[in-house]
GROMACS .gro file of C-alpha atoms in nm:
model
  208
    1MET     CA    1  -2.213  -0.208  -0.045
    2VAL     CA    2  -2.590  -0.071   0.074
    3PRO     CA    3  -2.556   0.272   0.211
    4LYS     CA    4  -2.680   0.342   0.580
    5GLN     CA    5  -2.919   0.585   0.624
    6ALA     CA    6  -2.912   0.884   0.919
    7GLY     CA    7  -3.093   0.639   1.162
    8ASN     CA    8  -3.274   0.992   1.361
    9ALA     CA    9  -3.434   1.078   0.995
   10GLN     CA   10  -3.465   0.732   0.876
   11SER     CA   11  -3.682   0.661   1.249
   12ALA     CA   12  -3.855   0.977   1.237
   13GLY     CA   13  -3.977   0.941   0.842
   14ALA     CA   14  -4.050   0.534   0.953
   15ARG     CA   15  -4.291   0.639   1.186
   16ARG     CA   16  -4.506   0.872   1.018
   17LYS     CA   17  -4.545   0.616   0.683
   18GLY     CA   18  -4.836   0.392   0.719
   19PRO     CA   19  -4.815  -0.016   0.715
   20ALA     CA   20  -4.824  -0.095   0.407
   21GLN     CA   21  -4.552   0.179   0.271
   22ARG     CA   22  -4.376   0.058   0.558
   23ARG     CA   23  -4.344  -0.323   0.474
   24VAL     CA   24  -4.275  -0.216   0.101
   25GLU     CA   25  -4.019  -0.007   0.265
   26LEU     CA   26  -3.861  -0.232   0.465
   27LEU     CA   27  -3.876  -0.503   0.133
   28ASP     CA   28  -3.687  -0.328  -0.052
   29CYS     CA   29  -3.438  -0.203   0.120
   30ALA     CA   30  -3.422  -0.658   0.164
   31VAL     CA   31  -3.435  -0.706  -0.250
   32GLU     CA   32  -3.137  -0.427  -0.251
   33ILE     CA   33  -2.891  -0.622  -0.029
   34SER     CA   34  -2.999  -0.928  -0.158
   35ARG     CA   35  -2.841  -0.755  -0.534
   36THR     CA   36  -2.538  -0.618  -0.423
   37GLU     CA   37  -2.440  -0.857  -0.060
   38GLY     CA   38  -2.629  -1.147  -0.175
   39LEU     CA   39  -2.936  -1.365  -0.086
   40ALA     CA   40  -2.743  -1.420   0.260
   41ALA     CA   41  -2.642  -1.093   0.373
   42VAL     CA   42  -3.086  -1.069   0.385
   43THR     CA   43  -3.141  -1.049   0.813
   44LEU     CA   44  -3.335  -0.898   1.031
   45ARG     CA   45  -3.019  -0.702   1.162
   46ARG     CA   46  -2.916  -0.601   0.836
   47VAL     CA   47  -3.204  -0.433   0.738
   48ALA     CA   48  -3.264  -0.200   1.033
   49ASP     CA   49  -2.880  -0.146   1.018
   50VAL     CA   50  -2.988   0.009   0.687
   51LEU     CA   51  -3.294   0.244   0.786
   52GLY     CA   52  -3.136   0.302   1.031
   53VAL     CA   53  -3.448   0.168   1.293
   54THR     CA   54  -3.440  -0.085   1.527
   55PRO     CA   55  -3.483  -0.509   1.428
   56GLY     CA   56  -3.834  -0.485   1.640
   57LEU     CA   57  -3.982  -0.293   1.371
   58VAL     CA   58  -3.826  -0.507   1.122
   59SER     CA   59  -3.931  -0.832   1.306
   60HIS     CA   60  -4.276  -0.690   1.283
   61TYR     CA   61  -4.404  -0.709   0.945
   62PHE     CA   62  -4.140  -1.046   0.879
   63SER     CA   63  -4.144  -1.249   1.229
   64THR     CA   64  -3.870  -1.466   1.121
   65VAL     CA   65  -3.496  -1.385   0.959
   66ASP     CA   66  -3.676  -1.711   0.715
   67GLN     CA   67  -3.896  -1.512   0.653
   68LEU     CA   68  -3.774  -1.267   0.506
   69VAL     CA   69  -3.527  -1.453   0.235
   70ILE     CA   70  -3.777  -1.585   0.079
   71GLU     CA   71  -4.026  -1.332   0.073
   72THR     CA   72  -3.720  -1.059  -0.056
   73PHE     CA   73  -3.634  -1.356  -0.346
   74ARG     CA   74  -3.971  -1.370  -0.433
   75GLU     CA   75  -3.994  -0.985  -0.484
   76ALA     CA   76  -3.660  -1.002  -0.553
   77SER     CA   77  -3.742  -1.251  -0.863
   78ASN     CA   78  -4.099  -1.117  -0.919
   79ARG     CA   79  -3.970  -0.768  -1.032
   80ASP     CA   80  -3.633  -0.955  -1.259
   81LEU     CA   81  -3.971  -1.145  -1.450
   82ALA     CA   82  -4.148  -0.824  -1.500
   83ASP     CA   83  -3.880  -0.598  -1.583
   84THR     CA   84  -3.719  -0.895  -1.858
   85LEU     CA   85  -4.134  -0.908  -1.972
   86ARG     CA   86  -4.168  -0.532  -2.090
   87VAL     CA   87  -3.871  -0.621  -2.286
   88VAL     CA   88  -3.909  -0.930  -2.475
   89GLU     CA   89  -4.259  -0.835  -2.538
   90ALA     CA   90  -4.208  -0.485  -2.728
   91PHE     CA   91  -4.143  -0.710  -3.042
   92ASP     CA   92  -4.368  -0.917  -3.185
   93SER     CA   93  -4.229  -1.260  -3.288
   94PRO     CA   94  -4.101  -1.500  -3.132
   95ARG     CA   95  -3.814  -1.527  -3.302
   96ALA     CA   96  -3.690  -1.193  -3.215
   97ARG     CA   97  -3.855  -1.254  -2.833
   98VAL     CA   98  -3.610  -1.511  -2.782
   99ARG     CA   99  -3.372  -1.282  -2.848
  100ALA     CA  100  -3.452  -0.996  -2.679
  101LEU     CA  101  -3.486  -1.279  -2.366
  102ILE     CA  102  -3.124  -1.379  -2.408
  103ASP     CA  103  -2.975  -1.059  -2.490
  104HIS     CA  104  -3.186  -0.953  -2.136
  105VAL     CA  105  -3.075  -1.137  -1.886
  106LEU     CA  106  -2.784  -1.196  -1.960
  107GLY     CA  107  -2.697  -0.901  -2.037
  108ASP     CA  108  -2.713  -0.743  -1.676
  109PRO     CA  109  -2.504  -1.101  -1.463
  110GLU     CA  110  -2.537  -0.939  -1.204
  111ALA     CA  111  -2.931  -0.976  -1.114
  112ALA     CA  112  -2.839  -1.389  -1.099
  113ALA     CA  113  -2.693  -1.311  -0.832
  114PRO     CA  114  -3.011  -1.354  -0.544
  115TRP     CA  115  -3.060  -1.705  -0.744
  116LEU     CA  116  -2.746  -1.845  -0.727
  117ASP     CA  117  -2.780  -1.813  -0.331
  118ALA     CA  118  -3.116  -1.895  -0.359
  119TRP     CA  119  -3.035  -2.301  -0.563
  120SER     CA  120  -2.751  -2.307  -0.240
  121MET     CA  121  -2.911  -2.200   0.048
  122SER     CA  122  -3.218  -2.429  -0.062
  123ARG     CA  123  -3.003  -2.762  -0.052
  124ARG     CA  124  -3.047  -2.710   0.346
  125ASP     CA  125  -3.428  -2.544   0.353
  126GLU     CA  126  -3.704  -2.753   0.162
  127VAL     CA  127  -3.950  -2.450   0.244
  128LEU     CA  128  -3.709  -2.245  -0.002
  129ALA     CA  129  -3.657  -2.473  -0.237
  130SER     CA  130  -4.019  -2.493  -0.248
  131GLU     CA  131  -3.977  -2.134  -0.325
  132VAL     CA  132  -3.724  -2.131  -0.584
  133ARG     CA  133  -3.936  -2.379  -0.823
  134ASP     CA  134  -4.232  -2.210  -0.804
  135ARG     CA  135  -4.015  -1.897  -0.903
  136MET     CA  136  -3.897  -2.115  -1.172
  137ASP     CA  137  -4.201  -2.264  -1.337
  138GLU     CA  138  -4.335  -1.888  -1.346
  139TRP     CA  139  -3.957  -1.763  -1.533
  140ASN     CA  140  -4.060  -2.088  -1.789
  141ALA     CA  141  -4.392  -2.058  -1.839
  142PRO     CA  142  -4.358  -1.735  -2.102
  143LEU     CA  143  -4.114  -1.871  -2.216
  144ALA     CA  144  -4.246  -2.189  -2.352
  145ARG     CA  145  -4.529  -1.967  -2.488
  146ILE     CA  146  -4.312  -1.742  -2.760
  147VAL     CA  147  -4.146  -2.132  -2.837
  148PHE     CA  148  -4.581  -2.236  -2.869
  149ALA     CA  149  -4.609  -1.958  -3.077
  150GLY     CA  150  -4.335  -1.956  -3.261
  151ASN     CA  151  -4.427  -2.365  -3.343
  152ALA     CA  152  -4.809  -2.235  -3.478
  153CYS     CA  153  -4.597  -2.006  -3.717
  154GLY     CA  154  -4.317  -2.188  -3.822
  155GLU     CA  155  -4.097  -1.995  -3.706
  156PHE     CA  156  -3.968  -2.304  -3.496
  157ALA     CA  157  -3.933  -2.612  -3.522
  158ALA     CA  158  -3.937  -2.818  -3.178
  159PRO     CA  159  -4.020  -3.109  -3.158
  160ASP     CA  160  -4.174  -3.063  -2.776
  161PRO     CA  161  -4.241  -2.664  -2.707
  162GLU     CA  162  -4.221  -2.755  -2.291
  163VAL     CA  163  -4.008  -2.934  -2.312
  164ALA     CA  164  -3.782  -2.704  -2.473
  165ALA     CA  165  -3.848  -2.409  -2.295
  166LEU     CA  166  -3.780  -2.576  -1.942
  167ARG     CA  167  -3.386  -2.660  -2.173
  168LEU     CA  168  -3.344  -2.329  -2.313
  169ILE     CA  169  -3.411  -2.124  -1.903
  170THR     CA  170  -3.202  -2.410  -1.791
  171MET     CA  171  -2.919  -2.293  -2.027
  172ILE     CA  172  -2.938  -1.918  -1.934
  173ASP     CA  173  -2.935  -1.974  -1.648
  174GLY     CA  174  -2.570  -2.226  -1.639
  175LEU     CA  175  -2.462  -1.940  -1.831
  176CYS     CA  176  -2.619  -1.680  -1.632
  177ALA     CA  177  -2.402  -1.879  -1.346
  178LEU     CA  178  -2.035  -1.819  -1.501
  179GLN     CA  179  -2.086  -1.484  -1.588
  180VAL     CA  180  -2.108  -1.382  -1.199
  181VAL     CA  181  -1.776  -1.551  -1.186
  182ARG     CA  182  -1.645  -1.330  -1.522
  183PHE     CA  183  -1.528  -1.713  -1.644
  184ASP     CA  184  -1.596  -1.577  -2.023
  185SER     CA  185  -1.707  -1.227  -2.165
  186ALA     CA  186  -2.053  -1.211  -2.269
  187ASP     CA  187  -2.048  -1.164  -2.646
  188GLU     CA  188  -1.878  -1.530  -2.629
  189VAL     CA  189  -2.170  -1.638  -2.394
  190ILE     CA  190  -2.464  -1.399  -2.563
  191ARG     CA  191  -2.288  -1.622  -2.867
  192ILE     CA  192  -2.338  -1.940  -2.691
  193ALA     CA  193  -2.656  -1.897  -2.609
  194TYR     CA  194  -2.732  -1.815  -2.939
  195ASP     CA  195  -2.643  -2.168  -3.092
  196TYR     CA  196  -2.824  -2.345  -2.795
  197ALA     CA  197  -3.156  -2.157  -2.867
  198SER     CA  198  -3.084  -2.170  -3.208
  199ALA     CA  199  -3.078  -2.589  -3.208
  200GLU     CA  200  -3.378  -2.684  -2.949
  201LEU     CA  201  -3.559  -2.466  -3.142
  202ARG     CA  202  -3.455  -2.544  -3.471
  203ILE     CA  203  -3.456  -2.238  -3.648
  204ALA     CA  204  -3.381  -2.205  -3.996
  205ASP     CA  205  -3.176  -1.915  -4.035
  206PRO     CA  206  -2.932  -1.913  -3.626
  207LEU     CA  207  -2.906  -1.704  -3.409
  208ARG     CA  208  -2.659  -1.393  -3.507
   0.00000   0.00000   0.00000
């Protein structure tokens, strides 16, 4: 649950903030709400309530709730991707990077919550659906580069690296969904991911 801030003190602090800083504060709050309460809980009023400001202040920066939801999802996805890449790029070999990606993403299933909400909500919102597709492309691109590199150095033998990357990210998304509903243990989910990645990338010495 996102704690509600003291209204008077927060409002006074908000008045001292510049426009750029204030907008970041509002978006930070919305991202936190999306992680703890769900993307559907992100509204102008909810953000205002948490920060102790007026809904009018929030609407000055995000004119509609749809705009706020889309920008919140985009920011949450971008932050998660940047964090994942920092972890993955600490490893040198493509094999180690694939394993690190699986461990990192499946190690924090709650990070998938905004994605699950976005997929569901985008069934009735083509603008959000377009945003979801764009963010999926952004996640798929670095994984495809890892697969191409693995093929080039002989660690992988994927017939089509781009297709393999798409299948891998789809598999990981699905396993994240299973974890969110506590369908299986974390160890079992990661084992499934290792086995699938080993087969998809045609790794001679399977990931374990």
